[in-house]
């Protein structure tokens, strides 16, 4: 089961209290108190006690170092002293960094009397699948929950992160794997299908990491009936399909997400297979992948067959179906407005699918 964690990046105890209440009302299972945001200097036992009391529900304490994307500059003995105070402060979970806090991780896991340990590691840039997999294996072996995050520059990185997660989901280990950034959002939208134990979200738009979704939206996406779809193409930064399609979903009373999927290389059957495996219902396809998508479909509709291109893919349990709705949409737009006869001349503007 995937639990939703609301990451709180407030700078005051009052802010933590207010945001945690909003998070739990929105359906969060846990909150993460980012101590590196609220405790800018020394981490005192008194401050920790007041913070824990301010959160009326289960919580994770995280003191993220600057080296792993956080704000804490505490090092060596000062960091260890702060973390030992955290361990004694009543939080149900403590997030410790796999390399920096390795000795404390071993001690806590061995004694089994304190909070559960999330052994985490954050890559500063995209890495190969084998390196990501080895790091996640180390994290899972060290803590109660192994957690690894990697920035994603394009959807190929996000799909790779998802595939590593799918492989781990069969091992029976508690793990969390995150693709950060817009192109990694698929790992958050499909966290339950990937097998992640935790998925992190934000409150009031205050993101602790790039790509986090609002708690309420993230909770909704864990529903098996939620619709996860997207747009495959390159480049796609200019596309307005996301807001338009998600507005249509809301209008239809459907919970879901429409994600931008930038694939700079050639679209492959493995890409489509991974999307189907992690719970996508389908995708739209734009330049330059429409012809490649046609070749990768098991079955195509009449318009796709006539043009040799696919711009809409639907995943079923047994097959990948493709159609070209450019033709359908354009035909409906001009139907009844144009009469074509033997003497008709036409001027075609453009060279895309509609043309």
XYZ file of C-alpha atoms in Angstrom:
355
model
C 0.000 0.000 0.000
C 1.258 3.470 -0.899
C 0.920 6.150 1.761
C 0.762 9.857 0.939
C 3.271 12.024 2.803
C 2.743 15.789 2.956
C 6.140 17.511 3.004
C 6.016 20.638 5.164
C 8.553 23.353 4.384
C 7.228 25.892 6.869
C 9.553 28.220 8.763
C 7.596 28.326 12.041
C 5.897 25.979 14.484
C 2.572 27.715 13.830
C 3.059 27.155 10.100
C 3.791 23.469 10.664
C 0.666 23.142 12.798
C -1.611 24.832 10.250
C -0.177 22.982 7.239
C -0.309 19.596 8.970
C -3.989 20.071 9.747
C -4.701 20.959 6.111
C -2.675 17.957 4.955
C -4.579 15.463 7.114
C -7.925 16.993 6.139
C -6.931 16.532 2.489
C -6.223 12.850 3.036
C -2.499 12.639 3.832
C -1.430 9.563 5.793
C 1.709 11.188 7.204
C 3.405 14.545 7.269
C 7.105 15.158 6.833
C 8.475 17.948 9.001
C 11.457 19.377 7.166
C 13.596 20.397 10.110
C 16.145 21.975 7.788
C 13.485 24.575 6.937
C 11.982 25.280 10.353
C 15.178 24.908 12.426
C 17.605 27.098 10.523
C 20.317 26.919 13.157
C 20.802 24.505 16.030
C 18.212 21.757 16.553
C 17.189 21.832 20.205
C 15.205 19.258 22.174
C 12.734 21.958 23.213
C 12.098 22.988 19.600
C 11.644 19.340 18.581
C 9.167 18.704 21.398
C 7.069 21.702 20.372
C 7.196 20.683 16.700
C 6.098 17.141 17.452
C 3.270 18.432 19.606
C 2.159 20.761 16.777
C 1.568 17.837 14.422
C -1.608 15.995 15.389
C -0.853 12.799 13.526
C 1.931 10.454 12.395
C 5.047 12.240 11.200
C 8.480 11.887 9.636
C 11.362 14.068 10.816
C 13.844 15.026 8.086
C 17.023 17.067 8.437
C 18.073 17.231 4.810
C 21.674 18.298 4.263
C 22.708 20.868 1.676
C 24.703 18.145 -0.093
C 21.447 16.284 -0.814
C 19.299 19.253 -1.749
C 18.292 20.480 1.713
C 19.065 23.565 3.799
C 20.940 22.099 6.773
C 24.610 23.021 7.067
C 25.209 20.959 10.214
C 28.150 18.582 9.865
C 29.872 15.736 11.692
C 29.309 15.776 15.451
C 26.769 18.620 15.357
C 24.633 16.810 12.811
C 24.847 13.540 14.748
C 23.861 15.288 17.990
C 20.896 16.919 16.265
C 19.737 13.629 14.789
C 20.023 11.829 18.118
C 17.778 14.504 19.606
C 15.343 13.903 16.718
C 15.323 10.164 17.431
C 14.251 10.832 21.043
C 11.564 13.394 20.164
C 8.651 11.060 19.409
C 8.457 11.066 15.624
C 7.241 7.774 14.147
C 9.806 7.940 11.320
C 13.175 9.583 10.863
C 14.712 10.176 7.434
C 18.461 9.560 7.507
C 20.899 9.927 4.641
C 22.327 6.640 3.430
C 26.003 7.660 3.386
C 26.213 10.642 5.722
C 24.268 8.974 8.554
C 25.267 5.347 7.973
C 26.494 4.670 11.522
C 23.293 5.972 13.121
C 21.159 4.016 10.653
C 22.873 0.773 11.641
C 22.489 1.557 15.330
C 18.775 2.362 15.118
C 17.855 -0.569 12.913
C 19.779 -2.933 15.181
C 18.182 -1.766 18.448
C 14.606 -1.583 17.055
C 13.421 0.610 19.913
C 13.201 3.988 18.208
C 11.436 5.403 15.158
C 11.365 3.527 11.863
C 14.255 4.522 9.624
C 13.937 5.796 6.073
C 17.395 5.401 4.521
C 17.435 7.962 1.735
C 19.741 8.999 -1.072
C 19.345 11.797 -3.616
C 21.223 11.946 -6.890
C 22.176 15.412 -8.103
C 21.821 14.414 -11.776
C 20.395 11.545 -13.840
C 22.295 8.257 -13.616
C 22.190 4.900 -15.385
C 19.606 2.311 -14.398
C 22.195 -0.042 -12.903
C 23.546 2.679 -10.594
C 20.045 3.655 -9.524
C 19.188 0.033 -8.830
C 22.339 -0.569 -6.776
C 21.714 2.539 -4.687
C 18.125 1.535 -4.003
C 19.246 -1.969 -3.031
C 21.739 -0.469 -0.563
C 19.085 1.821 0.900
C 16.609 -1.045 1.295
C 19.270 -3.153 2.958
C 20.184 -0.370 5.388
C 16.846 1.016 6.609
C 13.282 -0.055 7.249
C 12.361 1.779 4.056
C 14.841 2.457 1.273
C 14.301 5.721 -0.577
C 16.087 7.006 -3.681
C 15.341 10.111 -5.758
C 16.771 11.140 -9.134
C 16.129 14.249 -11.255
C 14.565 13.518 -14.657
C 15.472 15.686 -17.626
C 13.018 13.912 -19.920
C 10.395 11.180 -19.780
C 12.948 8.524 -20.727
C 14.540 9.114 -17.318
C 11.134 8.951 -15.623
C 10.303 5.666 -17.347
C 13.683 4.241 -16.344
C 13.037 5.168 -12.704
C 9.606 3.535 -12.931
C 11.076 0.322 -14.389
C 13.606 0.069 -11.554
C 10.705 0.442 -9.120
C 8.676 -2.249 -10.864
C 11.591 -4.664 -10.540
C 11.889 -3.940 -6.808
C 8.173 -4.328 -6.167
C 8.493 -8.103 -6.504
C 11.163 -8.331 -3.795
C 8.865 -7.732 -0.830
C 10.924 -4.779 0.437
C 9.529 -1.419 1.554
C 10.949 1.125 -0.846
C 10.250 4.531 -2.311
C 11.600 5.632 -5.672
C 11.082 9.144 -7.006
C 11.708 10.828 -10.329
C 12.035 14.534 -9.566
C 10.896 17.358 -11.824
C 8.053 17.629 -14.310
C 9.347 14.687 -16.345
C 9.462 12.541 -13.228
C 5.850 13.193 -12.194
C 4.787 9.883 -13.720
C 6.544 8.147 -10.803
C 4.322 10.095 -8.406
C 1.077 9.719 -10.373
C 1.644 5.953 -10.622
C 3.404 5.386 -7.281
C 0.949 2.705 -6.189
C 1.322 0.698 -9.407
C 5.122 1.035 -9.265
C 5.089 -0.255 -5.690
C 6.453 2.707 -3.729
C 5.641 2.597 -0.025
C 5.526 6.391 0.230
C 4.725 9.194 -2.199
C 5.475 12.796 -1.258
C 3.125 15.712 -1.946
C 2.868 19.390 -1.056
C 0.471 21.678 0.828
C -0.653 25.075 -0.483
C 1.677 24.772 -3.469
C 4.791 24.851 -1.249
C 6.894 22.118 -2.840
C 9.735 20.475 -0.987
C 10.985 18.977 -4.271
C 10.291 19.689 -7.953
C 7.404 17.696 -9.378
C 5.413 17.279 -6.166
C 1.642 17.394 -6.555
C -0.919 18.821 -4.171
C -1.943 16.391 -1.423
C -5.567 16.193 -2.509
C -4.614 15.462 -6.124
C -2.010 12.898 -5.071
C -4.536 11.118 -2.842
C -7.019 11.004 -5.717
C -4.469 9.461 -8.053
C -4.022 6.472 -5.730
C -7.590 5.441 -6.552
C -7.550 2.565 -9.030
C -10.290 4.329 -10.989
C -8.170 7.466 -11.499
C -7.345 8.247 -15.127
C -3.645 8.713 -15.885
C -2.875 9.789 -19.440
C -0.335 12.039 -21.134
C 1.231 13.517 -24.240
C 4.225 11.869 -25.932
C 6.390 14.076 -28.103
C 9.529 16.204 -28.428
C 9.615 19.056 -27.689
C 6.391 19.494 -25.746
C 7.104 22.480 -23.507
C 4.855 24.646 -25.671
C 1.822 22.351 -25.378
C -1.317 23.546 -23.569
C -2.849 20.056 -23.629
C -2.306 19.434 -19.908
C -4.470 22.235 -18.474
C -7.079 21.703 -21.201
C -7.394 17.952 -20.685
C -7.380 18.156 -16.886
C -10.110 20.807 -17.041
C -12.128 18.393 -19.191
C -11.580 15.633 -16.611
C -12.825 17.874 -13.815
C -15.842 18.823 -15.913
C -16.630 15.139 -16.396
C -16.210 14.444 -12.673
C -13.174 12.222 -13.337
C -10.135 12.090 -11.049
C -6.928 12.025 -13.046
C -3.779 13.580 -14.443
C -2.550 14.476 -17.931
C 1.246 14.413 -17.940
C 3.780 15.827 -20.419
C 6.102 13.032 -21.602
C 9.106 14.389 -23.483
C 10.799 11.539 -25.389
C 13.806 13.004 -27.265
C 14.900 9.689 -28.814
C 12.955 7.190 -30.855
C 9.725 5.952 -29.292
C 10.008 2.256 -28.451
C 7.719 -0.636 -27.594
C 9.424 -0.721 -24.187
C 8.299 2.888 -23.553
C 4.693 2.013 -24.299
C 4.914 -1.246 -22.348
C 6.203 0.575 -19.269
C 3.459 3.196 -19.455
C 0.844 0.453 -19.618
C 2.493 -1.481 -16.761
C 2.449 1.496 -14.390
C -1.226 2.258 -14.992
C -1.552 4.695 -17.889
C -4.887 4.327 -19.668
C -3.488 5.815 -22.843
C -1.537 8.670 -24.386
C -1.767 11.283 -27.078
C 1.139 11.385 -29.516
C 2.580 14.427 -31.246
C 5.660 15.175 -33.365
C 7.969 13.420 -34.039
C 6.486 10.090 -32.836
C 3.224 9.646 -34.774
C 4.611 7.284 -37.417
C 6.646 5.323 -34.879
C 3.516 4.991 -32.727
C 1.607 3.605 -35.725
C 4.199 0.847 -36.117
C 4.077 -0.035 -32.419
C 0.297 -0.523 -32.152
C -1.237 -3.999 -32.186
C -4.374 -2.648 -33.839
C -5.253 0.663 -35.533
C -8.438 2.440 -36.548
C -9.479 3.437 -40.048
C -8.104 6.992 -39.920
C -4.754 5.783 -38.609
C -4.571 3.150 -41.326
C -5.345 5.763 -43.997
C -2.614 8.160 -42.833
C 0.015 5.776 -41.491
C 0.164 7.861 -38.314
C -1.264 7.591 -34.785
C -1.954 10.469 -32.412
C -4.052 8.634 -29.805
C -3.209 5.350 -28.097
C -5.459 3.356 -25.777
C -3.999 0.630 -23.574
C -6.063 -2.462 -22.849
C -5.107 -5.611 -20.993
C -4.445 -7.432 -24.262
C -3.375 -4.848 -26.818
C -2.326 -1.352 -27.818
C -4.925 0.358 -30.013
C -4.064 3.431 -32.084
C -6.170 5.986 -33.926
C -5.659 9.298 -35.702
C -8.141 11.809 -34.305
C -6.572 14.640 -36.356
C -8.573 13.340 -39.312
C -11.744 12.831 -37.286
C -11.574 16.271 -35.664
C -10.851 18.129 -38.885
C -13.539 16.240 -40.798
C -16.176 17.073 -38.200
C -15.127 20.721 -38.251
C -15.721 21.096 -42.007
C -18.591 18.626 -42.381
C -21.555 20.346 -44.036
C -19.568 23.511 -44.733
C -17.742 22.443 -47.889
C -19.064 20.891 -51.081
C -16.540 18.862 -53.075
C -17.202 18.029 -56.700
C -15.314 17.153 -59.887
C -14.264 20.760 -60.434
C -13.267 21.539 -56.858
C -9.792 23.010 -56.285
C -8.233 22.964 -52.827
C -5.416 24.826 -51.117
C -3.881 22.839 -48.236
C -2.156 24.954 -45.593
C 0.312 23.145 -43.358
C 1.962 19.760 -43.359
C 0.789 18.215 -40.085
C -1.655 15.447 -39.357
C -4.738 17.511 -40.193
C -3.269 18.465 -43.594
